[in-house]
C-alpha positions as a Python dict, from the first residue, in 0.01 Angstrom:
ca = {
    (1, 'M'): (0, 0, 0),
    (2, 'A'): (291, -264, -148),
    (3, 'P'): (481, -71, -389),
    (4, 'F'): (425, -338, -687),
    (5, 'L'): (71, -229, -681),
    (6, 'Q'): (201, 152, -831),
    (7, 'E'): (352, -27, -1090),
    (8, 'L'): (65, -203, -1250),
    (9, 'V'): (-99, -106, -1583),
    (10, 'V'): (-296, 181, -1589),
    (11, 'S'): (-643, 54, -1726),
    (12, 'P'): (-1010, 120, -1689),
    (13, 'V'): (-1007, -253, -1471),
    (14, 'T'): (-735, -119, -1249),
    (15, 'I'): (-949, 221, -1204),
    (16, 'L'): (-1240, 47, -1100),
    (17, 'V'): (-1017, -207, -852),
    (18, 'L'): (-879, 111, -704),
    (19, 'V'): (-1219, 295, -643),
    (20, 'L'): (-1364, -12, -517),
    (21, 'S'): (-1027, -65, -304),
    (22, 'Y'): (-1110, 249, -149),
    (23, 'I'): (-1411, 163, -81),
    (24, 'A'): (-1356, -147, 98),
    (25, 'Y'): (-1070, 27, 297),
    (26, 'W'): (-1334, 228, 461),
    (27, 'R'): (-1539, -59, 493),
    (28, 'S'): (-1295, -250, 704),
    (29, 'K'): (-1171, 106, 908),
    (30, 'H'): (-1568, 113, 1043),
    (31, 'R'): (-1525, -256, 1148),
    (32, 'L'): (-1744, -420, 821),
    (33, 'L'): (-1556, -697, 811),
    (34, 'L'): (-1735, -911, 583),
    (35, 'P'): (-1610, -839, 221),
    (36, 'V'): (-1817, -735, -37),
    (37, 'D'): (-1817, -997, -362),
    (38, 'W'): (-1787, -724, -625),
    (39, 'P'): (-1935, -753, -964),
    (40, 'L'): (-1652, -835, -1261),
    (41, 'V'): (-1384, -811, -974),
    (42, 'G'): (-1494, -1025, -725),
    (43, 'L'): (-1297, -1006, -355),
    (44, 'L'): (-1001, -845, -511),
    (45, 'P'): (-1087, -477, -387),
    (46, 'S'): (-1104, -632, -29),
    (47, 'L'): (-794, -768, -75),
    (48, 'V'): (-580, -508, -244),
    (49, 'A'): (-749, -247, 36),
    (50, 'N'): (-600, -468, 306),
    (51, 'L'): (-246, -566, 182),
    (52, 'R'): (-73, -429, 449),
    (53, 'N'): (-236, -657, 710),
    (54, 'L'): (-367, -923, 470),
    (55, 'H'): (-305, -1207, 718),
    (56, 'D'): (-478, -1003, 1010),
    (57, 'Y'): (-732, -884, 781),
    (58, 'V'): (-827, -1279, 675),
    (59, 'T'): (-787, -1376, 1023),
    (60, 'A'): (-1053, -1128, 1152),
    (61, 'V'): (-1304, -1201, 842),
    (62, 'L'): (-1257, -1603, 922),
    (63, 'A'): (-1344, -1520, 1317),
    (64, 'A'): (-1644, -1335, 1184),
    (65, 'S'): (-1749, -1559, 931),
    (66, 'G'): (-1740, -1901, 1109),
    (67, 'Q'): (-1388, -1979, 1007),
    (68, 'S'): (-1449, -1994, 635),
    (69, 'F'): (-1655, -1797, 375),
    (70, 'A'): (-1640, -1818, -35),
    (71, 'A'): (-1613, -1546, -281),
    (72, 'N'): (-1517, -1452, -609),
    (73, 'A'): (-1232, -1384, -798),
    (74, 'P'): (-1240, -1116, -1105),
    (75, 'A'): (-1439, -1265, -1343),
    (76, 'A'): (-1149, -1284, -1589),
    (77, 'T'): (-1012, -1566, -1436),
    (78, 'N'): (-1349, -1744, -1398),
    (79, 'M'): (-1273, -1894, -1069),
    (80, 'R'): (-1444, -1882, -720),
    (81, 'L'): (-1234, -1871, -389),
    (82, 'F'): (-1311, -2088, -83),
    (83, 'I'): (-1104, -1960, 257),
    (84, 'T'): (-1092, -2151, 587),
    (85, 'C'): (-918, -2212, 835),
    (86, 'D'): (-1167, -2473, 1035),
    (87, 'P'): (-990, -2792, 1104),
    (88, 'D'): (-1257, -2990, 1018),
    (89, 'N'): (-1235, -2866, 640),
    (90, 'V'): (-843, -2932, 663),
    (91, 'R'): (-902, -3271, 778),
    (92, 'H'): (-1151, -3309, 454),
    (93, 'I'): (-907, -3117, 201),
    (94, 'F'): (-596, -3315, 355),
    (95, 'T'): (-686, -3622, 455),
    (96, 'A'): (-1033, -3779, 406),
    (97, 'N'): (-1067, -3659, -10),
    (98, 'H'): (-718, -3534, -46),
    (99, 'E'): (-693, -3671, -401),
    (100, 'N'): (-983, -3438, -520),
    (101, 'Y'): (-770, -3111, -346),
    (102, 'P'): (-426, -3124, -534),
    (103, 'K'): (-235, -2776, -555),
    (104, 'G'): (-290, -2778, -935),
    (105, 'H'): (-159, -2620, -1207),
    (106, 'E'): (-227, -2263, -1130),
    (107, 'F'): (5, -2330, -781),
    (108, 'A'): (279, -2476, -1032),
    (109, 'E'): (234, -2150, -1251),
    (110, 'I'): (274, -1938, -941),
    (111, 'F'): (574, -2096, -808),
    (112, 'D'): (693, -2172, -1162),
    (113, 'V'): (1087, -2160, -1039),
    (114, 'M'): (994, -2483, -905),
    (115, 'A'): (736, -2637, -1099),
    (116, 'G'): (788, -2998, -1143),
    (117, 'S'): (948, -3042, -807),
    (118, 'F'): (797, -3198, -494),
    (119, 'F'): (635, -2833, -371),
    (120, 'T'): (434, -2812, -688),
    (121, 'M'): (333, -3151, -748),
    (122, 'D'): (171, -3282, -423),
    (123, 'G'): (-195, -3484, -558),
    (124, 'E'): (-45, -3624, -875),
    (125, 'P'): (120, -3946, -953),
    (126, 'S'): (473, -3935, -1002),
    (127, 'R'): (802, -4131, -870),
    (128, 'R'): (984, -3792, -788),
    (129, 'P'): (769, -3724, -456),
    (130, 'R'): (849, -4040, -326),
    (131, 'A'): (1227, -4013, -414),
    (132, 'E'): (1189, -3713, -201),
    (133, 'Q'): (1058, -3903, 66),
    (134, 'S'): (1279, -4159, 21),
    (135, 'I'): (1578, -3923, 58),
    (136, 'L'): (1463, -3737, 376),
    (137, 'G'): (1386, -4045, 492),
    (138, 'D'): (1770, -4278, 499),
    (139, 'P'): (1911, -4230, 843),
    (140, 'R'): (2221, -4128, 680),
    (141, 'V'): (2128, -3820, 502),
    (142, 'V'): (1883, -3720, 836),
    (143, 'A'): (2217, -3770, 1061),
    (144, 'S'): (2397, -3573, 833),
    (145, 'M'): (2174, -3285, 800),
    (146, 'V'): (2123, -3250, 1186),
    (147, 'S'): (2536, -3319, 1243),
    (148, 'S'): (2599, -3010, 1010),
    (149, 'C'): (2340, -2782, 1155),
    (150, 'H'): (2529, -2879, 1502),
    (151, 'D'): (2868, -2818, 1391),
    (152, 'K'): (2800, -2483, 1204),
    (153, 'V'): (2633, -2358, 1530),
    (154, 'R'): (2947, -2464, 1729),
    (155, 'G'): (3220, -2318, 1507),
    (156, 'G'): (3021, -2059, 1380),
    (157, 'L'): (2689, -1932, 1539),
    (158, 'V'): (2813, -1904, 1904),
    (159, 'P'): (3175, -1784, 1840),
    (160, 'L'): (3005, -1499, 1636),
    (161, 'L'): (2711, -1371, 1835),
    (162, 'A'): (3025, -1402, 2178),
    (163, 'S'): (3256, -1228, 1956),
    (164, 'M'): (2937, -924, 1853),
    (165, 'A'): (2854, -933, 2285),
    (166, 'S'): (3219, -851, 2344),
    (167, 'R'): (3216, -581, 2083),
    (168, 'R'): (2857, -487, 2183),
    (169, 'T'): (2771, -476, 1814),
    (170, 'P'): (2394, -512, 1779),
    (171, 'V'): (2286, -814, 1606),
    (172, 'E'): (2011, -865, 1274),
    (173, 'V'): (1823, -1176, 1415),
    (174, 'Q'): (1631, -1241, 1089),
    (175, 'D'): (1977, -1190, 862),
    (176, 'L'): (2169, -1357, 1077),
    (177, 'A'): (1930, -1704, 1117),
    (178, 'T'): (1872, -1716, 715),
    (179, 'R'): (2244, -1673, 693),
    (180, 'L'): (2298, -1962, 929),
    (181, 'M'): (2049, -2198, 763),
    (182, 'F'): (2170, -2098, 426),
    (183, 'D'): (2486, -2266, 562),
    (184, 'V'): (2314, -2573, 692),
    (185, 'T'): (2094, -2623, 377),
    (186, 'A'): (2377, -2592, 146),
    (187, 'M'): (2589, -2823, 316),
    (188, 'A'): (2282, -3065, 374),
    (189, 'V'): (2219, -3023, -18),
    (190, 'F'): (2553, -2971, -183),
    (191, 'G'): (2855, -3114, 55),
    (192, 'V'): (3000, -2716, 63),
    (193, 'D'): (2984, -2463, 313),
    (194, 'P'): (2900, -2159, 99),
    (195, 'G'): (3061, -1932, 425),
    (196, 'C'): (2748, -1725, 440),
    (197, 'L'): (2793, -1686, 830),
    (198, 'S'): (3167, -1598, 828),
    (199, 'P'): (3232, -1244, 992),
    (200, 'D'): (3315, -1094, 671),
    (201, 'M'): (2956, -1170, 529),
    (202, 'P'): (2956, -1189, 212),
    (203, 'S'): (2663, -1091, -29),
    (204, 'M'): (2332, -1256, -8),
    (205, 'R'): (2176, -1224, -347),
    (206, 'V'): (2093, -1546, -366),
    (207, 'S'): (1858, -1530, -17),
    (208, 'A'): (1759, -1196, -166),
    (209, 'G'): (1604, -1355, -467),
    (210, 'M'): (1470, -1643, -276),
    (211, 'D'): (1253, -1339, -116),
    (212, 'T'): (1145, -1233, -405),
    (213, 'I'): (991, -1559, -515),
    (214, 'M'): (754, -1549, -162),
    (215, 'E'): (647, -1177, -242),
    (216, 'V'): (562, -1185, -548),
    (217, 'G'): (417, -1492, -500),
    (218, 'L'): (177, -1393, -275),
    (219, 'F'): (111, -1060, -546),
    (220, 'R'): (22, -1364, -790),
    (221, 'H'): (-218, -1518, -527),
    (222, 'T'): (-365, -1193, -479),
    (223, 'V'): (-405, -1022, -859),
    (224, 'P'): (-476, -1355, -1061),
    (225, 'A'): (-614, -1163, -1301),
    (226, 'C'): (-320, -954, -1376),
    (227, 'W'): (19, -1112, -1268),
    (228, 'K'): (39, -1331, -1640),
    (229, 'A'): (6, -1020, -1855),
    (230, 'M'): (260, -809, -1610),
    (231, 'R'): (498, -1159, -1717),
    (232, 'R'): (472, -1133, -2050),
    (233, 'L'): (517, -748, -2085),
    (234, 'K'): (805, -802, -1837),
    (235, 'V'): (730, -508, -1588),
    (236, 'G'): (637, -444, -1264),
    (237, 'P'): (762, -759, -994),
    (238, 'E'): (776, -959, -1251),
    (239, 'R'): (1078, -862, -1418),
    (240, 'K'): (1231, -810, -1071),
    (241, 'L'): (1127, -1212, -1055),
    (242, 'A'): (1293, -1330, -1355),
    (243, 'A'): (1587, -1154, -1242),
    (244, 'A'): (1559, -1341, -897),
    (245, 'H'): (1525, -1697, -1075),
    (246, 'A'): (1881, -1614, -1311),
    (247, 'V'): (2049, -1551, -960),
    (248, 'L'): (1928, -1916, -844),
    (249, 'H'): (2002, -2093, -1144),
    (250, 'G'): (2322, -1930, -1152),
    (251, 'F'): (2405, -1995, -765),
    (252, 'V'): (2321, -2402, -816),
    (253, 'T'): (2493, -2404, -1088),
    (254, 'E'): (2827, -2308, -922),
    (255, 'M'): (2743, -2485, -654),
    (256, 'M'): (2729, -2794, -813),
    (257, 'E'): (3045, -2731, -979),
    (258, 'K'): (3215, -2666, -680),
    (259, 'A'): (3091, -2951, -533),
    (260, 'K'): (3203, -3132, -788),
    (261, 'K'): (3529, -2984, -736),
    (262, 'Y'): (3578, -3043, -412),
    (263, 'R'): (3500, -3394, -403),
    (264, 'H'): (3833, -3427, -654),
    (265, 'G'): (3996, -3251, -395),
    (266, 'H'): (4108, -2884, -487),
    (267, 'G'): (3887, -2544, -483),
    (268, 'D'): (3875, -2244, -742),
    (269, 'D'): (4125, -2059, -530),
    (270, 'E'): (4350, -2035, -205),
    (271, 'A'): (4077, -1884, -10),
    (272, 'E'): (3803, -2148, -107),
    (273, 'E'): (4077, -2382, -30),
    (274, 'K'): (4109, -2194, 316),
    (275, 'R'): (3730, -2198, 348),
    (276, 'A'): (3692, -2538, 271),
    (277, 'A'): (3956, -2673, 485),
    (278, 'A'): (3775, -2475, 794),
    (279, 'A'): (3444, -2616, 719),
    (280, 'P'): (3330, -2968, 788),
    (281, 'P'): (3425, -3223, 510),
    (282, 'P'): (3212, -3251, 194),
    (283, 'S'): (2927, -3533, 308),
    (284, 'A'): (2901, -3839, 117),
    (285, 'V'): (2537, -3858, 156),
    (286, 'D'): (2456, -3492, 48),
    (287, 'I'): (2100, -3436, -136),
    (288, 'L'): (2325, -3375, -483),
    (289, 'S'): (2450, -3699, -443),
    (290, 'S'): (2130, -3875, -405),
    (291, 'Y'): (1973, -3751, -718),
    (292, 'I'): (2274, -3761, -943),
    (293, 'N'): (2281, -4145, -982),
    (294, 'D'): (1853, -4127, -1042),
    (295, 'P'): (1864, -4123, -1469),
    (296, 'D'): (1529, -3900, -1429),
    (297, 'Y'): (1732, -3596, -1294),
    (298, 'N'): (2036, -3725, -1489),
    (299, 'A'): (1868, -3715, -1816),
    (300, 'D'): (1735, -3325, -1728),
    (301, 'G'): (1951, -3066, -1611),
    (302, 'H'): (1659, -2832, -1553),
    (303, 'L'): (1483, -3039, -1331),
    (304, 'L'): (1755, -3161, -1128),
    (305, 'R'): (1838, -2802, -1056),
    (306, 'T'): (1495, -2709, -1006),
    (307, 'M'): (1488, -2968, -772),
    (308, 'L'): (1789, -2819, -608),
    (309, 'I'): (1625, -2496, -571),
    (310, 'T'): (1346, -2615, -387),
    (311, 'Y'): (1532, -2761, -127),
    (312, 'M'): (1734, -2462, -84),
    (313, 'V'): (1422, -2230, -56),
    (314, 'A'): (1187, -2487, 174),
    (315, 'G'): (1541, -2529, 418),
    (316, 'P'): (1654, -2168, 519),
    (317, 'D'): (1293, -2028, 462),
    (318, 'T'): (1092, -2263, 770),
    (319, 'V'): (1366, -2249, 998),
    (320, 'G'): (1567, -1947, 970),
    (321, 'T'): (1221, -1767, 965),
    (322, 'T'): (1079, -1963, 1280),
    (323, 'L'): (1367, -1898, 1486),
    (324, 'S'): (1338, -1537, 1404),
    (325, 'W'): (997, -1520, 1554),
    (326, 'F'): (1112, -1747, 1837),
    (327, 'F'): (1385, -1533, 1985),
    (328, 'Y'): (1146, -1231, 1934),
    (329, 'N'): (875, -1423, 2130),
    (330, 'L'): (1170, -1504, 2397),
    (331, 'A'): (1243, -1192, 2448),
    (332, 'M'): (912, -1098, 2518),
    (333, 'N'): (853, -1335, 2744),
    (334, 'P'): (1157, -1407, 2955),
    (335, 'H'): (989, -1656, 3242),
    (336, 'V'): (974, -1909, 2932),
    (337, 'V'): (1366, -1806, 2861),
    (338, 'S'): (1396, -1941, 3221),
    (339, 'A'): (1202, -2245, 3199),
    (340, 'I'): (1361, -2320, 2940),
    (341, 'R'): (1724, -2293, 3094),
    (342, 'H'): (1581, -2532, 3356),
    (343, 'E'): (1480, -2794, 3166),
    (344, 'L'): (1866, -2740, 3012),
    (345, 'A'): (2076, -2707, 3335),
    (346, 'P'): (2064, -3085, 3394),
    (347, 'I'): (2212, -3128, 3055),
    (348, 'A'): (2442, -2825, 3056),
    (349, 'S'): (2586, -2947, 3423),
    (350, 'R'): (2708, -3305, 3261),
    (351, 'N'): (2843, -3115, 2908),
    (352, 'K'): (3018, -2844, 3071),
    (353, 'A'): (3350, -3079, 3152),
    (354, 'A'): (3338, -3151, 2799),
    (355, 'A'): (3239, -2833, 2650),
    (356, 'T'): (3350, -2715, 2289),
    (357, 'S'): (3613, -2406, 2360),
    (358, 'T'): (3520, -2166, 2104),
    (359, 'A'): (3710, -1889, 1944),
    (360, 'A'): (3592, -1626, 2076),
    (361, 'T'): (3896, -1441, 2153),
    (362, 'T'): (3869, -1030, 2080),
    (363, 'N'): (4058, -844, 2285),
    (364, 'G'): (4213, -1093, 2480),
    (365, 'D'): (3906, -1225, 2628),
    (366, 'H'): (3813, -1595, 2587),
    (367, 'H'): (3423, -1773, 2617),
    (368, 'T'): (3352, -2175, 2671),
    (369, 'A'): (3028, -2216, 2533),
    (370, 'V'): (2828, -2502, 2646),
    (371, 'M'): (2661, -2737, 2381),
    (372, 'F'): (2420, -2945, 2334),
    (373, 'S'): (2396, -3214, 2061),
    (374, 'P'): (2084, -3344, 1886),
    (375, 'E'): (2065, -3626, 2136),
    (376, 'D'): (2099, -3351, 2435),
    (377, 'T'): (1822, -3179, 2271),
    (378, 'K'): (1545, -3487, 2149),
    (379, 'P'): (1382, -3500, 2484),
    (380, 'L'): (1356, -3152, 2536),
    (381, 'V'): (973, -3118, 2566),
    (382, 'Y'): (954, -2785, 2703),
    (383, 'L'): (1166, -2658, 2473),
    (384, 'Q'): (965, -2780, 2175),
    (385, 'A'): (666, -2669, 2313),
    (386, 'A'): (772, -2328, 2276),
    (387, 'L'): (888, -2370, 1930),
    (388, 'F'): (553, -2525, 1824),
    (389, 'E'): (414, -2226, 2058),
    (390, 'T'): (561, -2015, 1785),
    (391, 'L'): (467, -2186, 1481),
    (392, 'R'): (129, -2173, 1607),
    (393, 'L'): (100, -1780, 1606),
    (394, 'Y'): (363, -1756, 1328),
    (395, 'P'): (403, -2051, 1078),
    (396, 'P'): (623, -1970, 812),
    (397, 'G'): (401, -2020, 533),
    (398, 'P'): (111, -1830, 652),
    (399, 'I'): (-122, -1988, 339),
    (400, 'E'): (-191, -2360, 146),
    (401, 'R'): (-358, -2308, -163),
    (402, 'K'): (-545, -2658, -326),
    (403, 'T'): (-741, -2652, -660),
    (404, 'V'): (-1134, -2834, -631),
    (405, 'V'): (-1082, -3162, -891),
    (406, 'A'): (-1410, -3257, -878),
    (407, 'D'): (-1735, -3092, -734),
    (408, 'D'): (-1793, -3205, -334),
    (409, 'V'): (-1927, -3064, -18),
    (410, 'M'): (-1691, -2959, 264),
    (411, 'P'): (-1825, -3086, 642),
    (412, 'R'): (-2004, -2774, 742),
    (413, 'G'): (-2218, -2796, 430),
    (414, 'H'): (-2006, -2563, 224),
    (415, 'E'): (-2048, -2613, -179),
    (416, 'V'): (-1694, -2623, -356),
    (417, 'R'): (-1686, -2663, -761),
    (418, 'A'): (-1411, -2799, -988),
    (419, 'G'): (-1181, -2562, -1085),
    (420, 'D'): (-1237, -2349, -724),
    (421, 'A'): (-917, -2239, -555),
    (422, 'V'): (-922, -2339, -159),
    (423, 'L'): (-698, -2091, 16),
    (424, 'I'): (-665, -2236, 377),
    (425, 'S'): (-472, -2004, 629),
    (426, 'L'): (-284, -2111, 893),
    (427, 'Y'): (-203, -1753, 1004),
    (428, 'A'): (-570, -1773, 1103),
    (429, 'M'): (-604, -2092, 1243),
    (430, 'G'): (-357, -1995, 1521),
    (431, 'R'): (-546, -1757, 1612),
    (432, 'M'): (-883, -1871, 1662),
    (433, 'E'): (-1018, -1854, 1995),
    (434, 'A'): (-1261, -2134, 1936),
    (435, 'L'): (-937, -2358, 1852),
    (436, 'W'): (-691, -2221, 2132),
    (437, 'G'): (-917, -2061, 2429),
    (438, 'K'): (-939, -1696, 2544),
    (439, 'D'): (-612, -1683, 2621),
    (440, 'W'): (-489, -1747, 2230),
    (441, 'R'): (-282, -1435, 2150),
    (442, 'E'): (-66, -1544, 2468),
    (443, 'Y'): (245, -1728, 2393),
    (444, 'R'): (232, -1982, 2618),
    (445, 'P'): (435, -2320, 2548),
    (446, 'E'): (212, -2499, 2857),
    (447, 'R'): (-51, -2500, 2648),
    (448, 'W'): (161, -2801, 2429),
    (449, 'L'): (248, -2993, 2750),
    (450, 'T'): (39, -3235, 2963),
    (451, 'V'): (144, -3452, 3295),
    (452, 'S'): (169, -3790, 3331),
    (453, 'V'): (208, -4005, 3646),
    (454, 'S'): (380, -4283, 3607),
    (455, 'G'): (199, -4612, 3800),
    (456, 'D'): (514, -4771, 3983),
    (457, 'G'): (680, -4449, 4166),
    (458, 'G'): (385, -4227, 4099),
    (459, 'G'): (634, -3973, 3962),
    (460, 'R'): (518, -3684, 3755),
    (461, 'K'): (666, -3640, 3402),
    (462, 'K'): (585, -3329, 3133),
    (463, 'Q'): (511, -3466, 2789),
    (464, 'L'): (356, -3301, 2479),
    (465, 'R'): (21, -3293, 2442),
    (466, 'Y'): (-96, -3474, 2131),
    (467, 'V'): (-274, -3211, 1867),
    (468, 'P'): (-364, -3303, 1518),
    (469, 'S'): (-214, -3243, 1251),
    (470, 'H'): (-518, -3077, 1087),
    (471, 'K'): (-550, -2855, 1411),
    (472, 'F'): (-140, -2745, 1384),
    (473, 'L'): (-68, -2769, 1003),
    (474, 'A'): (270, -2592, 1038),
    (475, 'F'): (429, -2968, 894),
    (476, 'N'): (151, -3034, 679),
    (477, 'S'): (-104, -3303, 724),
    (478, 'G'): (-251, -3645, 598),
    (479, 'P'): (-71, -3806, 346),
    (480, 'R'): (102, -3459, 258),
    (481, 'M'): (263, -3471, 607),
    (482, 'C'): (660, -3306, 578),
    (483, 'H'): (911, -3573, 482),
    (484, 'G'): (1138, -3311, 702),
    (485, 'K'): (931, -3248, 1011),
    (486, 'H'): (1221, -3389, 1229),
    (487, 'I'): (1501, -3264, 1084),
    (488, 'A'): (1388, -2904, 1102),
    (489, 'V'): (1296, -2986, 1477),
    (490, 'A'): (1557, -3096, 1557),
    (491, 'Q'): (1776, -2835, 1379),
    (492, 'M'): (1581, -2556, 1533),
    (493, 'K'): (1608, -2745, 1898),
    (494, 'T'): (1988, -2756, 1855),
    (495, 'V'): (1999, -2343, 1718),
    (496, 'A'): (1798, -2239, 1997),
    (497, 'A'): (1923, -2482, 2343),
    (498, 'A'): (2322, -2321, 2203),
    (499, 'V'): (2176, -1926, 2217),
    (500, 'V'): (1941, -1974, 2497),
    (501, 'W'): (2199, -2121, 2749),
    (502, 'N'): (2486, -1942, 2651),
    (503, 'F'): (2324, -1538, 2580),
    (504, 'D'): (2101, -1322, 2694),
    (505, 'V'): (1901, -1144, 2399),
    (506, 'E'): (1706, -814, 2405),
    (507, 'V'): (1545, -662, 2163),
    (508, 'V'): (1598, -310, 2078),
    (509, 'G'): (1369, -50, 2157),
    (510, 'G'): (1159, 150, 1917),
    (511, 'Q'): (1095, -110, 1637),
    (512, 'A'): (819, -198, 1440),
    (513, 'V'): (787, -583, 1451),
    (514, 'E'): (553, -720, 1189),
    (515, 'P'): (509, -944, 916),
    (516, 'K'): (636, -869, 592),
    (517, 'L'): (365, -911, 282),
    (518, 'S'): (487, -1246, 146),
    (519, 'C'): (375, -1585, 80),
    (520, 'L'): (663, -1628, 351),
    (521, 'L'): (595, -1487, 720),
    (522, 'Q'): (957, -1363, 750),
    (523, 'M'): (979, -1011, 983),
    (524, 'K'): (930, -666, 731),
    (525, 'N'): (1197, -475, 907),
    (526, 'G'): (1392, -749, 1091),
    (527, 'L'): (1444, -773, 1444),
    (528, 'V'): (1788, -576, 1563),
    (529, 'V'): (1872, -724, 1923),
    (530, 'K'): (2171, -710, 2179),
    (531, 'V'): (2333, -1002, 2279),
    (532, 'K'): (2502, -1020, 2599),
    (533, 'R'): (2706, -1361, 2738),
    (534, 'R'): (2610, -1492, 3029),
    (535, 'A'): (2855, -1701, 3300),
    (536, 'V'): (2787, -2082, 3267),
}
């Protein structure tokens, strides 16, 4: 059971929840999957009893109940829950009747550190989400973000992996991917490289703070009757969350100051100046520059910081988390590695003569890596299929929450009332046999591909199969489609191509690889691997 549950305030209601949770746990052990909708406490005991494997439990319940079920939240919340992974319901919620299903006030409260940003505001009439769309749709911003990722992979990630391979040092993939994408995102947001991927590996208190937001976010989703009281009392996970908020706001303020100083040509000290000189130059089209002249944000320093925090949470979380599961899946499926390398081979052959010489000179050794530009990786359909297959099984955001504005009827006949909370399980959607076939457990990129035959020469060409977004919700759907999708895909392909072509990755045995209890589907214990350089 999650440690934070031990910190709940003892009360008669708490005792009742614990007793019923034990009963719910016993029922799940005896394969009585459908949860009991208890008086007063609703679905809460079943969720608490299955917190350790919550996403798999919800998946099993949805599979047993026709992909949707309704239940009550604790009576104190006066709220009902509708939980689904049915694509027809998803299309209704996200597209056909999307204005009736905003994220809502409760969602904004759960993620209060980002309240007022595009992360919490969908469905509300505001020009701010349109400003975000304009920024991420600016070709200069997109090019800058993709280019900075390529530069960081070439000058930071590949040399670091080569050095660790030479020293036979185990690599913790999740931490490394988080550090990489933290630097890449900070460069895109502030135009400044914080240097978290450097060999000395500075403290990542900010990243830990982001993890806390997502972990406590799931707690707030699960126990709506308790967390607000705990916030008022400043106890349990709410106390930890308050400290995380302070760290994030402090980091954003510090980075804004550094960005301002770098733009004027000087750093804080000699070490900062050296790091700035070694890093790519500050971008003239970073996200901070795009917001700084907007009167809506400039007039309210808090709102600007909130927006910058949102970008910092969204970037490293989505891409970094997906890359961790991607390399885990590749290590478990060497035939997929071979297929990706086969697709990369013609490009690698072309690029080899002009390959970047990387600075892995440990013990007098020298390693030349073959690099792949964003333009190189853009047409690679098998690589993209492998990434999408990872997103199917391990979506970085495993749940979506919406609020019902007006009474409605779902396509399958389920009735929802105004004020109900709707939870969409992306994790379960990717694991439904009815949607993906009997082989849904298999990591099989081929399910994303189709073969077309050209009319003139009869040549056969692989291309990505169309899968509607209401069936594959990793990048959202309908009017809420993620504006940064193409940036995220380009960044993931850039990192994946460089690592897969230049290194062999082997998972160290004896590890328990399972999801963390969080709104972000990170690995609970990380992933330790051995890295070996390839002769390419």
